[in-house]
Amino acid sequence: EDGPIAPAFAKALTEPDDEDRIFVRLENSLEPVSGLIESIDDFNVAFDPGDGARKIPRQRVYGVVFALVGRPGDHQGESLVSLADGSTLWGKVASLAEGRLQLKTTDGVAVSAPWDSVMSLKVRSTRMVFLSDLEPTEARHQPLVTLERRWQADRSVGGRTMKLGERTFEKGIGVASRSVLAFANDGGFDQLAAVIGIDAETEGRGDCVFIIEADGRELLRERVRGADPPRAINVDIRGSSRVTLLVETGEDLDLADHADWADVRFLRSDKGAAP
């Protein structure tokens, strides 16, 4: 819907609940109703508030907020669908036949939408997950002479699209030097892969050391300078429960150390064996 999001609906988006919520248009307000959304199509939302299912015409529905099921981010094997109206849904694609997307959301709601209303569809593999899609269990930046900067998901630490040499990357993590990011390997992944380097936004400056640890064991240590080409890495993290990405300063303290862990991802090979 055009215009700013209604405050009550915006607030509901930030406050997960254990029931689905549907916001129904009244004459001068929105009425939130809790219950179970059973299906959504072009014409109706099938909804059961607890006293029996009913169909609500789509034109009367301002928006829906699905119940939080499981941990946020547990979407392996599902697809993230972005629709033309700005809404996003996680679920498993049931069909793409006859010009329509049929999707079953994470909490089991059947959604049907015309294919031309789908802006993007991204599949999350059960064998790969980008670390920028995960929440770190620990995140620290300890600057020497520069200001403290938060790590960036899918951006350089300067807030731009990541660029190493002439290559740009849509996925990855940007940090400043003397940073620590730790991630739980609770999916049983056995490899970590990435392309590392100092972002091109520094114009060839910078000097830092990339380090990977698994359960406290150092697995990789690579010194990288701003003029170096991108460097692909792949390390064995088999059996580890915690993987830590560290970037230490090189020469020139932490000036221009805009380090990119581009395309950094966990990988799981068949039967736990390296491919």
PDB file of C-alpha atoms in Angstrom:
ATOM      1  CA  GLU A   1       0.000   0.000   0.000  1.00  0.00           C
ATOM      2  CA  ASP A   2       1.270   3.506  -0.880  1.00  0.00           C
ATOM      3  CA  GLY A   3       2.203   5.974   1.855  1.00  0.00           C
ATOM      4  CA  PRO A   4       3.713   5.432   5.295  1.00  0.00           C
ATOM      5  CA  ILE A   5       3.042   2.206   7.159  1.00  0.00           C
ATOM      6  CA  ALA A   6       0.324   2.474   9.796  1.00  0.00           C
ATOM      7  CA  PRO A   7       1.996   2.791  13.238  1.00  0.00           C
ATOM      8  CA  ALA A   8       0.062  -0.128  14.754  1.00  0.00           C
ATOM      9  CA  PHE A   9       1.083  -2.423  11.905  1.00  0.00           C
ATOM     10  CA  ALA A  10       4.712  -1.255  11.999  1.00  0.00           C
ATOM     11  CA  LYS A  11       4.809  -1.936  15.744  1.00  0.00           C
ATOM     12  CA  ALA A  12       3.410  -5.447  15.231  1.00  0.00           C
ATOM     13  CA  LEU A  13       6.170  -6.231  12.723  1.00  0.00           C
ATOM     14  CA  THR A  14       8.777  -5.626  15.436  1.00  0.00           C
ATOM     15  CA  GLU A  15       6.979  -7.602  18.155  1.00  0.00           C
ATOM     16  CA  PRO A  16       6.777 -11.323  17.289  1.00  0.00           C
ATOM     17  CA  ASP A  17       3.809 -13.244  18.676  1.00  0.00           C
ATOM     18  CA  ASP A  18       2.878 -16.912  18.895  1.00  0.00           C
ATOM     19  CA  GLU A  19      -0.308 -16.300  16.857  1.00  0.00           C
ATOM     20  CA  ASP A  20      -0.874 -14.910  13.374  1.00  0.00           C
ATOM     21  CA  ARG A  21      -2.339 -11.411  13.270  1.00  0.00           C
ATOM     22  CA  ILE A  22      -4.494  -9.887  10.563  1.00  0.00           C
ATOM     23  CA  PHE A  23      -5.139  -6.128  10.373  1.00  0.00           C
ATOM     24  CA  VAL A  24      -8.636  -5.429   9.048  1.00  0.00           C
ATOM     25  CA  ARG A  25      -9.633  -2.047   7.653  1.00  0.00           C
ATOM     26  CA  LEU A  26     -12.524  -0.369   9.461  1.00  0.00           C
ATOM     27  CA  GLU A  27     -13.973   2.999   8.519  1.00  0.00           C
ATOM     28  CA  ASN A  28     -11.306   5.125  10.220  1.00  0.00           C
ATOM     29  CA  SER A  29      -8.971   2.632  11.837  1.00  0.00           C
ATOM     30  CA  LEU A  30      -7.344  -0.783  11.734  1.00  0.00           C
ATOM     31  CA  GLU A  31      -8.560  -3.697  13.831  1.00  0.00           C
ATOM     32  CA  PRO A  32      -5.950  -6.360  14.692  1.00  0.00           C
ATOM     33  CA  VAL A  33      -7.329  -9.881  15.130  1.00  0.00           C
ATOM     34  CA  SER A  34      -5.274 -12.855  16.339  1.00  0.00           C
ATOM     35  CA  GLY A  35      -5.740 -16.421  15.190  1.00  0.00           C
ATOM     36  CA  LEU A  36      -4.574 -18.790  12.462  1.00  0.00           C
ATOM     37  CA  ILE A  37      -4.138 -17.787   8.829  1.00  0.00           C
ATOM     38  CA  GLU A  38      -4.979 -20.820   6.689  1.00  0.00           C
ATOM     39  CA  SER A  39      -4.453 -19.461   3.165  1.00  0.00           C
ATOM     40  CA  ILE A  40      -4.059 -16.303   1.087  1.00  0.00           C
ATOM     41  CA  ASP A  41      -5.023 -15.833  -2.555  1.00  0.00           C
ATOM     42  CA  ASP A  42      -5.881 -12.932  -4.868  1.00  0.00           C
ATOM     43  CA  PHE A  43      -9.368 -12.508  -3.429  1.00  0.00           C
ATOM     44  CA  ASN A  44      -9.496 -13.686   0.190  1.00  0.00           C
ATOM     45  CA  VAL A  45      -7.558 -14.409   3.354  1.00  0.00           C
ATOM     46  CA  ALA A  46      -8.845 -17.570   5.040  1.00  0.00           C
ATOM     47  CA  PHE A  47      -8.567 -16.932   8.772  1.00  0.00           C
ATOM     48  CA  ASP A  48      -9.655 -18.731  11.949  1.00  0.00           C
ATOM     49  CA  PRO A  49      -9.754 -16.482  15.049  1.00  0.00           C
ATOM     50  CA  GLY A  50     -10.654 -19.478  17.212  1.00  0.00           C
ATOM     51  CA  ASP A  51     -14.376 -19.825  16.614  1.00  0.00           C
ATOM     52  CA  GLY A  52     -14.308 -21.172  13.077  1.00  0.00           C
ATOM     53  CA  ALA A  53     -12.677 -20.332   9.757  1.00  0.00           C
ATOM     54  CA  ARG A  54     -13.929 -17.456   7.657  1.00  0.00           C
ATOM     55  CA  LYS A  55     -12.824 -15.665   4.496  1.00  0.00           C
ATOM     56  CA  ILE A  56     -11.973 -11.979   4.603  1.00  0.00           C
ATOM     57  CA  PRO A  57     -11.861 -10.110   1.267  1.00  0.00           C
ATOM     58  CA  ARG A  58      -8.350  -8.978   0.384  1.00  0.00           C
ATOM     59  CA  GLN A  59      -9.445  -5.368  -0.089  1.00  0.00           C
ATOM     60  CA  ARG A  60     -10.415  -5.249   3.598  1.00  0.00           C
ATOM     61  CA  VAL A  61      -7.039  -6.589   4.735  1.00  0.00           C
ATOM     62  CA  TYR A  62      -4.396  -3.958   5.419  1.00  0.00           C
ATOM     63  CA  GLY A  63      -1.701  -6.514   6.250  1.00  0.00           C
ATOM     64  CA  VAL A  64      -0.834  -9.730   8.051  1.00  0.00           C
ATOM     65  CA  VAL A  65       1.893 -10.584  10.554  1.00  0.00           C
ATOM     66  CA  PHE A  66       2.754 -14.249  10.823  1.00  0.00           C
ATOM     67  CA  ALA A  67       3.502 -15.933  14.130  1.00  0.00           C
ATOM     68  CA  LEU A  68       7.136 -16.483  15.038  1.00  0.00           C
ATOM     69  CA  VAL A  69       7.895 -20.185  14.593  1.00  0.00           C
ATOM     70  CA  GLY A  70      11.255 -21.468  15.860  1.00  0.00           C
ATOM     71  CA  ARG A  71      14.340 -19.273  15.992  1.00  0.00           C
ATOM     72  CA  PRO A  72      14.525 -16.245  13.719  1.00  0.00           C
ATOM     73  CA  GLY A  73      16.644 -17.129  10.719  1.00  0.00           C
ATOM     74  CA  ASP A  74      15.930 -20.883  10.717  1.00  0.00           C
ATOM     75  CA  HIS A  75      15.015 -21.017   7.030  1.00  0.00           C
ATOM     76  CA  GLN A  76      17.385 -23.568   5.517  1.00  0.00           C
ATOM     77  CA  GLY A  77      15.762 -25.275   2.560  1.00  0.00           C
ATOM     78  CA  GLU A  78      13.216 -22.454   2.215  1.00  0.00           C
ATOM     79  CA  SER A  79      12.876 -19.532  -0.175  1.00  0.00           C
ATOM     80  CA  LEU A  80      12.638 -15.826   0.577  1.00  0.00           C
ATOM     81  CA  VAL A  81       9.980 -14.301  -1.676  1.00  0.00           C
ATOM     82  CA  SER A  82       9.717 -10.529  -2.160  1.00  0.00           C
ATOM     83  CA  LEU A  83       6.447  -9.267  -3.650  1.00  0.00           C
ATOM     84  CA  ALA A  84       5.662  -6.081  -5.544  1.00  0.00           C
ATOM     85  CA  ASP A  85       3.677  -4.681  -2.605  1.00  0.00           C
ATOM     86  CA  GLY A  86       6.841  -4.721  -0.475  1.00  0.00           C
ATOM     87  CA  SER A  87       5.981  -7.783   1.596  1.00  0.00           C
ATOM     88  CA  THR A  88       8.400 -10.667   2.113  1.00  0.00           C
ATOM     89  CA  LEU A  89       7.644 -14.280   2.954  1.00  0.00           C
ATOM     90  CA  TRP A  90       9.720 -17.310   3.914  1.00  0.00           C
ATOM     91  CA  GLY A  91       8.468 -20.707   2.801  1.00  0.00           C
ATOM     92  CA  LYS A  92       8.750 -23.672   0.475  1.00  0.00           C
ATOM     93  CA  VAL A  93       7.707 -23.283  -3.151  1.00  0.00           C
ATOM     94  CA  ALA A  94       4.994 -25.805  -4.007  1.00  0.00           C
ATOM     95  CA  SER A  95       4.478 -24.815  -7.653  1.00  0.00           C
ATOM     96  CA  LEU A  96       5.357 -22.238 -10.303  1.00  0.00           C
ATOM     97  CA  ALA A  97       2.820 -23.534 -12.832  1.00  0.00           C
ATOM     98  CA  GLU A  98       0.337 -21.526 -14.902  1.00  0.00           C
ATOM     99  CA  GLY A  99       1.905 -18.168 -14.119  1.00  0.00           C
ATOM    100  CA  ARG A 100       1.409 -18.394 -10.367  1.00  0.00           C
ATOM    101  CA  LEU A 101       3.594 -18.924  -7.330  1.00  0.00           C
ATOM    102  CA  GLN A 102       2.210 -21.403  -4.814  1.00  0.00           C
ATOM    103  CA  LEU A 103       4.066 -21.119  -1.510  1.00  0.00           C
ATOM    104  CA  LYS A 104       3.672 -22.776   1.883  1.00  0.00           C
ATOM    105  CA  THR A 105       5.049 -20.430   4.522  1.00  0.00           C
ATOM    106  CA  THR A 106       7.201 -21.463   7.461  1.00  0.00           C
ATOM    107  CA  ASP A 107       4.130 -21.845   9.678  1.00  0.00           C
ATOM    108  CA  GLY A 108       2.125 -23.752   7.064  1.00  0.00           C
ATOM    109  CA  VAL A 109       0.034 -21.029   5.413  1.00  0.00           C
ATOM    110  CA  ALA A 110      -0.730 -21.601   1.722  1.00  0.00           C
ATOM    111  CA  VAL A 111      -0.057 -18.446  -0.323  1.00  0.00           C
ATOM    112  CA  SER A 112      -0.929 -17.978  -3.998  1.00  0.00           C
ATOM    113  CA  ALA A 113       0.345 -14.987  -5.987  1.00  0.00           C
ATOM    114  CA  PRO A 114       0.660 -14.093  -9.688  1.00  0.00           C
ATOM    115  CA  TRP A 115       4.211 -14.668 -10.904  1.00  0.00           C
ATOM    116  CA  ASP A 116       4.407 -11.098 -12.235  1.00  0.00           C
ATOM    117  CA  SER A 117       3.951  -9.822  -8.657  1.00  0.00           C
ATOM    118  CA  VAL A 118       7.098 -11.669  -7.516  1.00  0.00           C
ATOM    119  CA  MET A 119      10.065  -9.295  -7.469  1.00  0.00           C
ATOM    120  CA  SER A 120      12.651 -11.844  -6.304  1.00  0.00           C
ATOM    121  CA  LEU A 121      12.915 -15.423  -5.076  1.00  0.00           C
ATOM    122  CA  LYS A 122      16.025 -16.517  -3.185  1.00  0.00           C
ATOM    123  CA  VAL A 123      16.567 -20.107  -2.063  1.00  0.00           C
ATOM    124  CA  ARG A 124      18.505 -20.883   1.109  1.00  0.00           C
ATOM    125  CA  SER A 125      20.352 -24.157   0.644  1.00  0.00           C
ATOM    126  CA  THR A 126      20.533 -26.801   3.363  1.00  0.00           C
ATOM    127  CA  ARG A 127      24.210 -27.238   2.457  1.00  0.00           C
ATOM    128  CA  MET A 128      25.304 -23.600   2.488  1.00  0.00           C
ATOM    129  CA  VAL A 129      24.592 -20.527   4.578  1.00  0.00           C
ATOM    130  CA  PHE A 130      26.104 -17.063   4.269  1.00  0.00           C
ATOM    131  CA  LEU A 131      27.453 -15.787   7.566  1.00  0.00           C
ATOM    132  CA  SER A 132      25.984 -12.354   6.818  1.00  0.00           C
ATOM    133  CA  ASP A 133      22.548 -13.986   7.182  1.00  0.00           C
ATOM    134  CA  LEU A 134      23.401 -15.186  10.706  1.00  0.00           C
ATOM    135  CA  GLU A 135      23.665 -13.362  14.016  1.00  0.00           C
ATOM    136  CA  PRO A 136      27.143 -13.612  15.543  1.00  0.00           C
ATOM    137  CA  THR A 137      27.442 -14.963  19.073  1.00  0.00           C
ATOM    138  CA  GLU A 138      30.169 -12.392  19.707  1.00  0.00           C
ATOM    139  CA  ALA A 139      31.007  -9.139  17.923  1.00  0.00           C
ATOM    140  CA  ARG A 140      33.782  -6.746  18.984  1.00  0.00           C
ATOM    141  CA  HIS A 141      35.751  -3.927  17.410  1.00  0.00           C
ATOM    142  CA  GLN A 142      38.758  -2.569  19.293  1.00  0.00           C
ATOM    143  CA  PRO A 143      40.188   0.373  17.323  1.00  0.00           C
ATOM    144  CA  LEU A 144      43.658   1.736  17.944  1.00  0.00           C
ATOM    145  CA  VAL A 145      43.456   5.252  16.505  1.00  0.00           C
ATOM    146  CA  THR A 146      40.269   5.251  14.415  1.00  0.00           C
ATOM    147  CA  LEU A 147      36.663   5.464  15.582  1.00  0.00           C
ATOM    148  CA  GLU A 148      34.727   2.371  16.583  1.00  0.00           C
ATOM    149  CA  ARG A 149      32.761   0.911  13.680  1.00  0.00           C
ATOM    150  CA  ARG A 150      30.112  -1.774  13.698  1.00  0.00           C
ATOM    151  CA  TRP A 151      30.530  -4.726  11.337  1.00  0.00           C
ATOM    152  CA  GLN A 152      28.400  -4.557   8.194  1.00  0.00           C
ATOM    153  CA  ALA A 153      26.347  -7.337   6.610  1.00  0.00           C
ATOM    154  CA  ASP A 154      26.593  -7.389   2.793  1.00  0.00           C
ATOM    155  CA  ARG A 155      28.427  -4.050   2.774  1.00  0.00           C
ATOM    156  CA  SER A 156      31.942  -2.787   3.287  1.00  0.00           C
ATOM    157  CA  VAL A 157      32.605  -1.257   6.687  1.00  0.00           C
ATOM    158  CA  GLY A 158      32.259   2.066   4.873  1.00  0.00           C
ATOM    159  CA  GLY A 159      28.672   1.164   3.988  1.00  0.00           C
ATOM    160  CA  ARG A 160      29.221   0.594   0.267  1.00  0.00           C
ATOM    161  CA  THR A 161      28.864  -2.436  -2.001  1.00  0.00           C
ATOM    162  CA  MET A 162      31.872  -4.643  -1.301  1.00  0.00           C
ATOM    163  CA  LYS A 163      34.551  -4.396  -3.976  1.00  0.00           C
ATOM    164  CA  LEU A 164      37.865  -6.248  -4.077  1.00  0.00           C
ATOM    165  CA  GLY A 165      39.974  -5.225  -7.042  1.00  0.00           C
ATOM    166  CA  GLU A 166      37.512  -5.069  -9.932  1.00  0.00           C
ATOM    167  CA  ARG A 167      35.111  -7.620  -8.416  1.00  0.00           C
ATOM    168  CA  THR A 168      31.980  -6.643  -6.542  1.00  0.00           C
ATOM    169  CA  PHE A 169      30.167  -8.885  -4.076  1.00  0.00           C
ATOM    170  CA  GLU A 170      26.533  -8.906  -2.984  1.00  0.00           C
ATOM    171  CA  LYS A 171      27.188 -11.081   0.075  1.00  0.00           C
ATOM    172  CA  GLY A 172      29.778 -10.909   2.797  1.00  0.00           C
ATOM    173  CA  ILE A 173      30.881  -9.093   5.933  1.00  0.00           C
ATOM    174  CA  GLY A 174      32.786  -5.817   6.157  1.00  0.00           C
ATOM    175  CA  VAL A 175      34.832  -4.976   9.260  1.00  0.00           C
ATOM    176  CA  ALA A 176      37.542  -2.622  10.465  1.00  0.00           C
ATOM    177  CA  SER A 177      40.752  -4.037  11.863  1.00  0.00           C
ATOM    178  CA  ARG A 178      41.020  -5.345  15.373  1.00  0.00           C
ATOM    179  CA  SER A 179      37.649  -7.007  15.003  1.00  0.00           C
ATOM    180  CA  VAL A 180      36.251 -10.275  16.332  1.00  0.00           C
ATOM    181  CA  LEU A 181      33.130 -12.019  14.993  1.00  0.00           C
ATOM    182  CA  ALA A 182      32.173 -15.463  16.293  1.00  0.00           C
ATOM    183  CA  PHE A 183      29.479 -17.748  14.862  1.00  0.00           C
ATOM    184  CA  ALA A 184      27.947 -20.961  16.142  1.00  0.00           C
ATOM    185  CA  ASN A 185      28.393 -23.939  13.838  1.00  0.00           C
ATOM    186  CA  ASP A 186      25.226 -25.630  15.021  1.00  0.00           C
ATOM    187  CA  GLY A 187      24.332 -26.781  11.509  1.00  0.00           C
ATOM    188  CA  GLY A 188      27.162 -29.304  11.344  1.00  0.00           C
ATOM    189  CA  PHE A 189      28.997 -27.503   8.537  1.00  0.00           C
ATOM    190  CA  ASP A 190      32.478 -28.762   7.696  1.00  0.00           C
ATOM    191  CA  GLN A 191      34.014 -25.951   5.617  1.00  0.00           C
ATOM    192  CA  LEU A 192      34.257 -22.189   5.634  1.00  0.00           C
ATOM    193  CA  ALA A 193      34.936 -20.435   2.338  1.00  0.00           C
ATOM    194  CA  ALA A 194      35.401 -16.765   1.473  1.00  0.00           C
ATOM    195  CA  VAL A 195      37.240 -14.253  -0.665  1.00  0.00           C
ATOM    196  CA  ILE A 196      39.298 -11.923   1.499  1.00  0.00           C
ATOM    197  CA  GLY A 197      40.891  -8.556   0.884  1.00  0.00           C
ATOM    198  CA  ILE A 198      40.896  -4.865   1.708  1.00  0.00           C
ATOM    199  CA  ASP A 199      38.018  -3.033   0.077  1.00  0.00           C
ATOM    200  CA  ALA A 200      38.740  -0.916  -2.989  1.00  0.00           C
ATOM    201  CA  GLU A 201      37.205   2.095  -1.227  1.00  0.00           C
ATOM    202  CA  THR A 202      40.603   2.571   0.492  1.00  0.00           C
ATOM    203  CA  GLU A 203      42.253   3.138  -2.932  1.00  0.00           C
ATOM    204  CA  GLY A 204      45.080   0.697  -2.292  1.00  0.00           C
ATOM    205  CA  ARG A 205      45.775   1.617   1.313  1.00  0.00           C
ATOM    206  CA  GLY A 206      45.496  -0.644   4.337  1.00  0.00           C
ATOM    207  CA  ASP A 207      47.431  -3.556   5.815  1.00  0.00           C
ATOM    208  CA  CYS A 208      45.879  -6.171   8.071  1.00  0.00           C
ATOM    209  CA  VAL A 209      45.882  -9.844   9.047  1.00  0.00           C
ATOM    210  CA  PHE A 210      42.894 -12.163   8.495  1.00  0.00           C
ATOM    211  CA  ILE A 211      42.616 -14.994  11.036  1.00  0.00           C
ATOM    212  CA  ILE A 212      40.157 -17.886  11.331  1.00  0.00           C
ATOM    213  CA  GLU A 213      39.807 -19.924  14.522  1.00  0.00           C
ATOM    214  CA  ALA A 214      37.625 -22.942  15.281  1.00  0.00           C
ATOM    215  CA  ASP A 215      37.028 -23.707  18.965  1.00  0.00           C
ATOM    216  CA  GLY A 216      40.103 -21.650  19.770  1.00  0.00           C
ATOM    217  CA  ARG A 217      42.401 -23.381  17.248  1.00  0.00           C
ATOM    218  CA  GLU A 218      43.961 -21.140  14.632  1.00  0.00           C
ATOM    219  CA  LEU A 219      43.237 -22.495  11.149  1.00  0.00           C
ATOM    220  CA  LEU A 220      44.294 -19.617   8.918  1.00  0.00           C
ATOM    221  CA  ARG A 221      46.443 -16.495   9.149  1.00  0.00           C
ATOM    222  CA  GLU A 222      46.858 -14.340   6.031  1.00  0.00           C
ATOM    223  CA  ARG A 223      48.398 -10.888   5.814  1.00  0.00           C
ATOM    224  CA  VAL A 224      46.712  -8.733   3.182  1.00  0.00           C
ATOM    225  CA  ARG A 225      47.629  -5.278   1.884  1.00  0.00           C
ATOM    226  CA  GLY A 226      45.377  -2.833   0.102  1.00  0.00           C
ATOM    227  CA  ALA A 227      47.021  -3.344  -3.294  1.00  0.00           C
ATOM    228  CA  ASP A 228      46.819  -7.156  -3.136  1.00  0.00           C
ATOM    229  CA  PRO A 229      44.367  -9.000  -5.422  1.00  0.00           C
ATOM    230  CA  PRO A 230      41.362 -10.809  -3.884  1.00  0.00           C
ATOM    231  CA  ARG A 231      42.335 -14.072  -2.222  1.00  0.00           C
ATOM    232  CA  ALA A 232      40.022 -17.126  -2.133  1.00  0.00           C
ATOM    233  CA  ILE A 233      40.237 -19.231   1.024  1.00  0.00           C
ATOM    234  CA  ASN A 234      38.709 -22.517   2.151  1.00  0.00           C
ATOM    235  CA  VAL A 235      39.309 -24.029   5.593  1.00  0.00           C
ATOM    236  CA  ASP A 236      38.201 -27.259   7.237  1.00  0.00           C
ATOM    237  CA  ILE A 237      35.980 -26.590  10.274  1.00  0.00           C
ATOM    238  CA  ARG A 238      34.777 -30.172  10.637  1.00  0.00           C
ATOM    239  CA  GLY A 239      33.606 -31.002  14.158  1.00  0.00           C
ATOM    240  CA  SER A 240      33.876 -27.448  15.480  1.00  0.00           C
ATOM    241  CA  SER A 241      31.052 -25.751  17.363  1.00  0.00           C
ATOM    242  CA  ARG A 242      32.313 -22.151  17.192  1.00  0.00           C
ATOM    243  CA  VAL A 243      34.073 -20.377  14.334  1.00  0.00           C
ATOM    244  CA  THR A 244      35.697 -16.994  14.864  1.00  0.00           C
ATOM    245  CA  LEU A 245      36.726 -14.447  12.229  1.00  0.00           C
ATOM    246  CA  LEU A 246      39.404 -12.025  13.395  1.00  0.00           C
ATOM    247  CA  VAL A 247      41.132  -9.137  11.665  1.00  0.00           C
ATOM    248  CA  GLU A 248      44.288  -7.741  13.287  1.00  0.00           C
ATOM    249  CA  THR A 249      46.227  -4.622  12.354  1.00  0.00           C
ATOM    250  CA  GLY A 250      49.330  -4.709  10.189  1.00  0.00           C
ATOM    251  CA  GLU A 251      51.611  -1.735   9.653  1.00  0.00           C
ATOM    252  CA  ASP A 252      50.189   1.791   9.864  1.00  0.00           C
ATOM    253  CA  LEU A 253      48.065   0.865  12.873  1.00  0.00           C
ATOM    254  CA  ASP A 254      44.381   0.454  11.853  1.00  0.00           C
ATOM    255  CA  LEU A 255      44.274   3.228   9.261  1.00  0.00           C
ATOM    256  CA  ALA A 256      42.334   2.261   6.099  1.00  0.00           C
ATOM    257  CA  ASP A 257      41.926  -1.347   7.270  1.00  0.00           C
ATOM    258  CA  HIS A 258      38.523  -1.887   5.614  1.00  0.00           C
ATOM    259  CA  ALA A 259      38.588  -5.677   5.590  1.00  0.00           C
ATOM    260  CA  ASP A 260      36.090  -7.681   3.515  1.00  0.00           C
ATOM    261  CA  TRP A 261      35.112 -11.279   4.197  1.00  0.00           C
ATOM    262  CA  ALA A 262      33.396 -11.452   0.804  1.00  0.00           C
ATOM    263  CA  ASP A 263      31.009 -14.355   0.087  1.00  0.00           C
ATOM    264  CA  VAL A 264      31.940 -15.811   3.491  1.00  0.00           C
ATOM    265  CA  ARG A 265      29.846 -18.928   4.009  1.00  0.00           C
ATOM    266  CA  PHE A 266      29.544 -22.242   5.822  1.00  0.00           C
ATOM    267  CA  LEU A 267      29.460 -25.326   3.587  1.00  0.00           C
ATOM    268  CA  ARG A 268      28.341 -28.859   4.292  1.00  0.00           C
ATOM    269  CA  SER A 269      29.628 -31.584   1.989  1.00  0.00           C
ATOM    270  CA  ASP A 270      28.033 -35.001   1.475  1.00  0.00           C
ATOM    271  CA  LYS A 271      28.486 -37.254   4.517  1.00  0.00           C
ATOM    272  CA  GLY A 272      30.793 -34.705   6.094  1.00  0.00           C
ATOM    273  CA  ALA A 273      33.588 -35.359   3.626  1.00  0.00           C
ATOM    274  CA  ALA A 274      35.388 -32.559   1.876  1.00  0.00           C
ATOM    275  CA  PRO A 275      34.360 -32.241  -1.794  1.00  0.00           C
TER     276      PRO A 275
END
